[in-house]
Amino acid sequence: MPVVMPVEIETITSLRGGAIAAIRSADLDRKTALAQESATRWFARTLSLRSPLDPALADRPGRPEKPELVPPRHMEKRSLHTVKGRIALLHAIAHIELNAVDLALDIVARFATEPVPNSFFDGWMQVAFEEAKHFRMVRTRLRDLGADYGDLPAHDGLWQAAHATRNDLTARLAVVPLILEARGLDVTPALQAKMRETGDMESAAVLDVIYNDEKGHVAVGAKWFRFLCARERRDPARTFQDLVRANFRGSLKAPFNDIARAEAGLTPSFYRSLTSTSNA
């Protein structure tokens, strides 16, 4: 595993401050270290939620010069039966996990003044901690294969989707954990199987960790989405559908991992009517 540099205590002014500092960092080792240190201190209850000393929340997360960001349609698809193909897949996953770190931190920082219990922030900092772990694991595997994060282009769709919901916590929960993260539950099992078919057991093991943790991340999203809907006396499935239609481009794509989704609290009544092939 890569060496994680210690984080200066004075950088973390509060939970919100630590989250913002991590989001703003373009040094990815530092970003993940700040995310995990902020989470650890929050869980130990040695941090306040907010402080007047907190830095300003950035519109975009800090990033190194590479990778080059291109439209999703320009991303090249490669066979997993080649080392280059597996590197391309792992690079794409690393990019997703890096965005997931910033997205979890952004929910905490952006909505730190929302009237929600502290357990809301517990859940999202656990997500941020695990997403940072995932990014490091995938990056280590890339390096094992003679590559690194930044070697290939990536796309910016994940952050753009989150930015569209920056003013509405319920909409953010609908789009990020309940669409974007839930999609990982649909596609990862097939990728795990393909990695094993090629004999790349190390990469498959990394995907195993990600898949098992992501179930919990979707569950955190579903829990708090249902909490907000109950507080506002709104029907969760109908509210989800309305928010997705207003804030997410395109239809949802089958097939769905209905069992894993349901285990996380995301039942078919939420998403089936939003698909282009709702009877798939």
GROMACS .gro file of C-alpha atoms in nm:
model
  280
    1MET     CA    1   0.000   0.000   0.000
    2PRO     CA    2   0.121   0.355  -0.068
    3VAL     CA    3   0.256   0.553   0.225
    4VAL     CA    4  -0.001   0.799   0.363
    5MET     CA    5   0.153   1.125   0.478
    6PRO     CA    6   0.048   1.254   0.821
    7VAL     CA    7  -0.204   1.539   0.816
    8GLU     CA    8  -0.140   1.859   1.008
    9ILE     CA    9  -0.384   1.899   1.297
   10GLU     CA   10  -0.435   2.271   1.229
   11THR     CA   11  -0.569   2.196   0.882
   12ILE     CA   12  -0.880   2.034   1.029
   13THR     CA   13  -1.082   2.312   1.194
   14SER     CA   14  -1.402   2.107   1.225
   15LEU     CA   15  -1.570   1.821   1.043
   16ARG     CA   16  -1.688   2.063   0.777
   17GLY     CA   17  -1.344   2.225   0.762
   18GLY     CA   18  -1.166   1.892   0.725
   19ALA     CA   19  -1.408   1.784   0.453
   20ILE     CA   20  -1.357   2.109   0.262
   21ALA     CA   21  -0.978   2.090   0.296
   22ALA     CA   22  -0.988   1.737   0.156
   23ILE     CA   23  -1.214   1.836  -0.134
   24ARG     CA   24  -0.988   2.127  -0.223
   25SER     CA   25  -0.663   1.925  -0.216
   26ALA     CA   26  -0.513   1.843  -0.556
   27ASP     CA   27  -0.263   1.606  -0.389
   28LEU     CA   28  -0.454   1.279  -0.391
   29ASP     CA   29  -0.254   1.118  -0.109
   30ARG     CA   30  -0.328   1.423   0.102
   31LYS     CA   31  -0.695   1.430  -0.004
   32THR     CA   32  -0.754   1.072   0.105
   33ALA     CA   33  -0.553   1.118   0.425
   34LEU     CA   34  -0.754   1.430   0.517
   35ALA     CA   35  -1.080   1.248   0.447
   36GLN     CA   36  -0.988   0.954   0.668
   37GLU     CA   37  -0.837   1.166   0.946
   38SER     CA   38  -1.144   1.390   0.955
   39ALA     CA   39  -1.365   1.082   0.975
   40THR     CA   40  -1.156   0.928   1.253
   41ARG     CA   41  -1.165   1.245   1.463
   42TRP     CA   42  -1.538   1.290   1.404
   43PHE     CA   43  -1.611   0.933   1.512
   44ALA     CA   44  -1.403   0.996   1.828
   45ARG     CA   45  -1.611   1.314   1.882
   46THR     CA   46  -1.300   1.532   1.900
   47LEU     CA   47  -1.427   1.763   1.623
   48SER     CA   48  -1.715   2.007   1.617
   49LEU     CA   49  -1.946   1.994   1.316
   50ARG     CA   50  -1.870   2.351   1.200
   51SER     CA   51  -1.630   2.634   1.282
   52PRO     CA   52  -1.602   3.002   1.181
   53LEU     CA   53  -1.249   2.913   1.068
   54ASP     CA   54  -1.369   2.668   0.802
   55PRO     CA   55  -1.241   2.748   0.450
   56ALA     CA   56  -1.484   2.825   0.170
   57LEU     CA   57  -1.642   2.536  -0.014
   58ALA     CA   58  -1.500   2.504  -0.365
   59ASP     CA   59  -1.719   2.468  -0.676
   60ARG     CA   60  -1.489   2.193  -0.802
   61PRO     CA   61  -1.267   1.945  -0.618
   62GLY     CA   62  -0.891   1.975  -0.633
   63ARG     CA   63  -0.732   1.756  -0.899
   64PRO     CA   64  -0.381   1.694  -1.034
   65GLU     CA   65  -0.302   1.799  -1.391
   66LYS     CA   66  -0.379   1.449  -1.516
   67PRO     CA   67  -0.599   1.271  -1.613
   68GLU     CA   68  -0.730   1.469  -1.905
   69LEU     CA   69  -1.109   1.503  -1.878
   70VAL     CA   70  -1.306   1.415  -2.192
   71PRO     CA   71  -1.678   1.356  -2.271
   72PRO     CA   72  -1.797   1.004  -2.175
   73ARG     CA   73  -1.858   0.912  -2.541
   74HIS     CA   74  -1.486   0.960  -2.611
   75MET     CA   75  -1.384   0.693  -2.360
   76GLU     CA   76  -1.229   0.396  -2.540
   77LYS     CA   77  -1.355   0.046  -2.455
   78ARG     CA   78  -1.101  -0.236  -2.434
   79SER     CA   79  -1.114  -0.610  -2.375
   80LEU     CA   80  -1.046  -0.728  -2.020
   81HIS     CA   81  -0.854  -1.021  -2.169
   82THR     CA   82  -0.557  -0.788  -2.221
   83VAL     CA   83  -0.347  -0.616  -1.956
   84LYS     CA   84  -0.417  -0.281  -2.124
   85GLY     CA   85  -0.789  -0.352  -2.102
   86ARG     CA   86  -0.773  -0.433  -1.733
   87ILE     CA   87  -0.564  -0.122  -1.670
   88ALA     CA   88  -0.826   0.085  -1.854
   89LEU     CA   89  -1.105  -0.062  -1.639
   90LEU     CA   90  -0.911  -0.011  -1.316
   91HIS     CA   91  -0.830   0.345  -1.418
   92ALA     CA   92  -1.199   0.415  -1.476
   93ILE     CA   93  -1.283   0.264  -1.136
   94ALA     CA   94  -1.010   0.471  -0.967
   95HIS     CA   95  -1.165   0.782  -1.119
   96ILE     CA   96  -1.511   0.682  -0.995
   97GLU     CA   97  -1.378   0.615  -0.645
   98LEU     CA   98  -1.191   0.947  -0.635
   99ASN     CA   99  -1.509   1.131  -0.730
  100ALA     CA  100  -1.696   0.929  -0.468
  101VAL     CA  101  -1.455   1.055  -0.199
  102ASP     CA  102  -1.530   1.414  -0.294
  103LEU     CA  103  -1.904   1.353  -0.330
  104ALA     CA  104  -1.934   1.202   0.019
  105LEU     CA  105  -1.732   1.489   0.165
  106ASP     CA  106  -1.941   1.742  -0.029
  107ILE     CA  107  -2.265   1.609   0.121
  108VAL     CA  108  -2.114   1.664   0.466
  109ALA     CA  109  -1.966   2.007   0.395
  110ARG     CA  110  -2.244   2.150   0.180
  111PHE     CA  111  -2.528   2.039   0.402
  112ALA     CA  112  -2.364   2.086   0.745
  113THR     CA  113  -2.633   2.339   0.840
  114GLU     CA  114  -2.924   2.107   0.758
  115PRO     CA  115  -3.145   2.008   1.055
  116VAL     CA  116  -3.039   1.643   1.059
  117PRO     CA  117  -2.902   1.422   1.342
  118ASN     CA  118  -2.527   1.379   1.388
  119SER     CA  119  -2.572   1.019   1.273
  120PHE     CA  120  -2.630   1.161   0.923
  121PHE     CA  121  -2.271   1.285   0.924
  122ASP     CA  122  -2.151   0.959   1.081
  123GLY     CA  123  -2.289   0.771   0.783
  124TRP     CA  124  -2.139   0.994   0.517
  125MET     CA  125  -1.798   1.012   0.682
  126GLN     CA  126  -1.794   0.632   0.693
  127VAL     CA  127  -1.867   0.641   0.320
  128ALA     CA  128  -1.588   0.897   0.263
  129PHE     CA  129  -1.342   0.687   0.467
  130GLU     CA  130  -1.420   0.375   0.264
  131GLU     CA  131  -1.414   0.551  -0.072
  132ALA     CA  132  -1.066   0.683   0.014
  133LYS     CA  133  -0.965   0.324   0.096
  134HIS     CA  134  -1.105   0.207  -0.239
  135PHE     CA  135  -0.915   0.472  -0.436
  136ARG     CA  136  -0.589   0.374  -0.270
  137MET     CA  137  -0.650   0.003  -0.331
  138VAL     CA  138  -0.727   0.052  -0.700
  139ARG     CA  139  -0.432   0.286  -0.745
  140THR     CA  140  -0.200   0.033  -0.583
  141ARG     CA  141  -0.330  -0.234  -0.820
  142LEU     CA  142  -0.272  -0.004  -1.118
  143ARG     CA  143   0.086   0.046  -1.005
  144ASP     CA  144   0.129  -0.330  -0.970
  145LEU     CA  145   0.036  -0.352  -1.340
  146GLY     CA  146   0.288  -0.083  -1.439
  147ALA     CA  147   0.040   0.205  -1.467
  148ASP     CA  148  -0.094   0.485  -1.246
  149TYR     CA  149  -0.398   0.704  -1.206
  150GLY     CA  150  -0.372   0.987  -1.459
  151ASP     CA  151  -0.219   0.778  -1.737
  152LEU     CA  152  -0.551   0.760  -1.929
  153PRO     CA  153  -0.831   1.009  -1.996
  154ALA     CA  154  -1.138   1.019  -1.771
  155HIS     CA  155  -1.478   1.189  -1.781
  156ASP     CA  156  -1.640   1.447  -1.555
  157GLY     CA  157  -1.999   1.322  -1.555
  158LEU     CA  158  -2.010   1.223  -1.189
  159TRP     CA  159  -1.919   1.564  -1.052
  160GLN     CA  160  -2.149   1.740  -1.300
  161ALA     CA  161  -2.443   1.527  -1.182
  162ALA     CA  162  -2.370   1.617  -0.821
  163HIS     CA  163  -2.324   1.987  -0.898
  164ALA     CA  164  -2.676   1.997  -1.043
  165THR     CA  165  -2.817   1.901  -0.699
  166ARG     CA  166  -2.600   2.131  -0.488
  167ASN     CA  167  -2.898   2.323  -0.345
  168ASP     CA  168  -3.126   2.031  -0.253
  169LEU     CA  169  -3.019   1.755  -0.012
  170THR     CA  170  -3.308   1.525  -0.102
  171ALA     CA  171  -3.225   1.557  -0.473
  172ARG     CA  172  -2.856   1.498  -0.401
  173LEU     CA  173  -2.939   1.174  -0.218
  174ALA     CA  174  -3.161   1.062  -0.505
  175VAL     CA  175  -2.898   1.122  -0.772
  176VAL     CA  176  -2.567   1.028  -0.606
  177PRO     CA  177  -2.617   0.723  -0.382
  178LEU     CA  178  -2.947   0.599  -0.525
  179ILE     CA  179  -2.856   0.628  -0.895
  180LEU     CA  180  -2.479   0.661  -0.938
  181GLU     CA  181  -2.368   0.437  -0.650
  182ALA     CA  182  -2.651   0.189  -0.704
  183ARG     CA  183  -2.528   0.144  -1.061
  184GLY     CA  184  -2.211  -0.002  -0.916
  185LEU     CA  185  -2.417  -0.278  -0.757
  186ASP     CA  186  -2.554  -0.364  -1.102
  187VAL     CA  187  -2.228  -0.381  -1.298
  188THR     CA  188  -1.962  -0.492  -1.049
  189PRO     CA  189  -2.055  -0.864  -1.018
  190ALA     CA  190  -2.003  -0.917  -1.393
  191LEU     CA  191  -1.669  -0.733  -1.376
  192GLN     CA  192  -1.561  -0.951  -1.082
  193ALA     CA  193  -1.644  -1.262  -1.283
  194LYS     CA  194  -1.456  -1.137  -1.591
  195MET     CA  195  -1.148  -1.055  -1.384
  196ARG     CA  196  -1.149  -1.408  -1.245
  197GLU     CA  197  -1.193  -1.553  -1.594
  198THR     CA  198  -0.876  -1.375  -1.704
  199GLY     CA  199  -0.687  -1.505  -1.399
  200ASP     CA  200  -0.652  -1.158  -1.243
  201MET     CA  201  -0.748  -1.263  -0.892
  202GLU     CA  202  -0.580  -0.958  -0.736
  203SER     CA  203  -0.802  -0.714  -0.924
  204ALA     CA  204  -1.106  -0.931  -0.854
  205ALA     CA  205  -1.027  -0.916  -0.481
  206VAL     CA  206  -1.017  -0.535  -0.495
  207LEU     CA  207  -1.357  -0.534  -0.667
  208ASP     CA  208  -1.491  -0.766  -0.395
  209VAL     CA  209  -1.405  -0.511  -0.126
  210ILE     CA  210  -1.559  -0.227  -0.326
  211TYR     CA  211  -1.879  -0.419  -0.400
  212ASN     CA  212  -1.938  -0.519  -0.038
  213ASP     CA  213  -1.877  -0.165   0.089
  214GLU     CA  214  -2.093  -0.006  -0.181
  215LYS     CA  215  -2.399  -0.194  -0.055
  216GLY     CA  216  -2.356  -0.004   0.269
  217HIS     CA  217  -2.314   0.326   0.086
  218VAL     CA  218  -2.641   0.283  -0.102
  219ALA     CA  219  -2.804   0.186   0.229
  220VAL     CA  220  -2.685   0.513   0.388
  221GLY     CA  221  -2.837   0.704   0.096
  222ALA     CA  222  -3.165   0.514   0.112
  223LYS     CA  223  -3.191   0.556   0.490
  224TRP     CA  224  -3.156   0.931   0.481
  225PHE     CA  225  -3.364   0.975   0.167
  226ARG     CA  226  -3.649   0.792   0.341
  227PHE     CA  227  -3.587   0.996   0.659
  228LEU     CA  228  -3.624   1.327   0.473
  229CYS     CA  229  -3.932   1.205   0.286
  230ALA     CA  230  -4.096   1.089   0.611
  231ARG     CA  231  -4.023   1.421   0.778
  232GLU     CA  232  -4.187   1.604   0.487
  233ARG     CA  233  -4.466   1.344   0.461
  234ARG     CA  234  -4.377   1.261   0.103
  235ASP     CA  235  -4.400   0.921  -0.064
  236PRO     CA  236  -4.037   0.805  -0.106
  237ALA     CA  237  -4.074   0.618  -0.436
  238ARG     CA  238  -4.278   0.893  -0.602
  239THR     CA  239  -4.047   1.164  -0.467
  240PHE     CA  240  -3.746   0.974  -0.599
  241GLN     CA  241  -3.900   0.950  -0.945
  242ASP     CA  242  -3.990   1.320  -0.952
  243LEU     CA  243  -3.642   1.426  -0.841
  244VAL     CA  244  -3.467   1.196  -1.088
  245ARG     CA  245  -3.676   1.327  -1.378
  246ALA     CA  246  -3.592   1.684  -1.275
  247ASN     CA  247  -3.222   1.636  -1.201
  248PHE     CA  248  -3.085   1.340  -1.398
  249ARG     CA  249  -3.044   1.320  -1.773
  250GLY     CA  250  -3.165   1.011  -1.954
  251SER     CA  251  -3.333   0.694  -1.836
  252LEU     CA  252  -3.194   0.436  -1.597
  253LYS     CA  253  -3.041   0.133  -1.763
  254ALA     CA  254  -3.130  -0.229  -1.695
  255PRO     CA  255  -3.029  -0.489  -1.593
  256PHE     CA  256  -3.059  -0.416  -1.223
  257ASN     CA  257  -2.920  -0.611  -0.929
  258ASP     CA  258  -3.260  -0.609  -0.761
  259ILE     CA  259  -3.148  -0.825  -0.468
  260ALA     CA  260  -2.848  -0.613  -0.371
  261ARG     CA  261  -3.050  -0.294  -0.424
  262ALA     CA  262  -3.334  -0.421  -0.204
  263GLU     CA  263  -3.088  -0.524   0.069
  264ALA     CA  264  -2.974  -0.161   0.069
  265GLY     CA  265  -3.332  -0.032   0.098
  266LEU     CA  266  -3.377   0.058  -0.269
  267THR     CA  267  -3.674  -0.148  -0.387
  268PRO     CA  268  -3.789  -0.183  -0.751
  269SER     CA  269  -4.086   0.048  -0.686
  270PHE     CA  270  -3.831   0.333  -0.682
  271TYR     CA  271  -3.662   0.283  -1.017
  272ARG     CA  272  -3.844   0.042  -1.247
  273SER     CA  273  -4.077   0.305  -1.393
  274LEU     CA  274  -3.778   0.525  -1.483
  275THR     CA  275  -3.615   0.277  -1.719
  276SER     CA  276  -3.639   0.282  -2.097
  277THR     CA  277  -3.719  -0.090  -2.069
  278SER     CA  278  -3.915  -0.100  -1.744
  279ASN     CA  279  -4.021  -0.462  -1.792
  280ALA     CA  280  -3.660  -0.587  -1.832
   0.00000   0.00000   0.00000
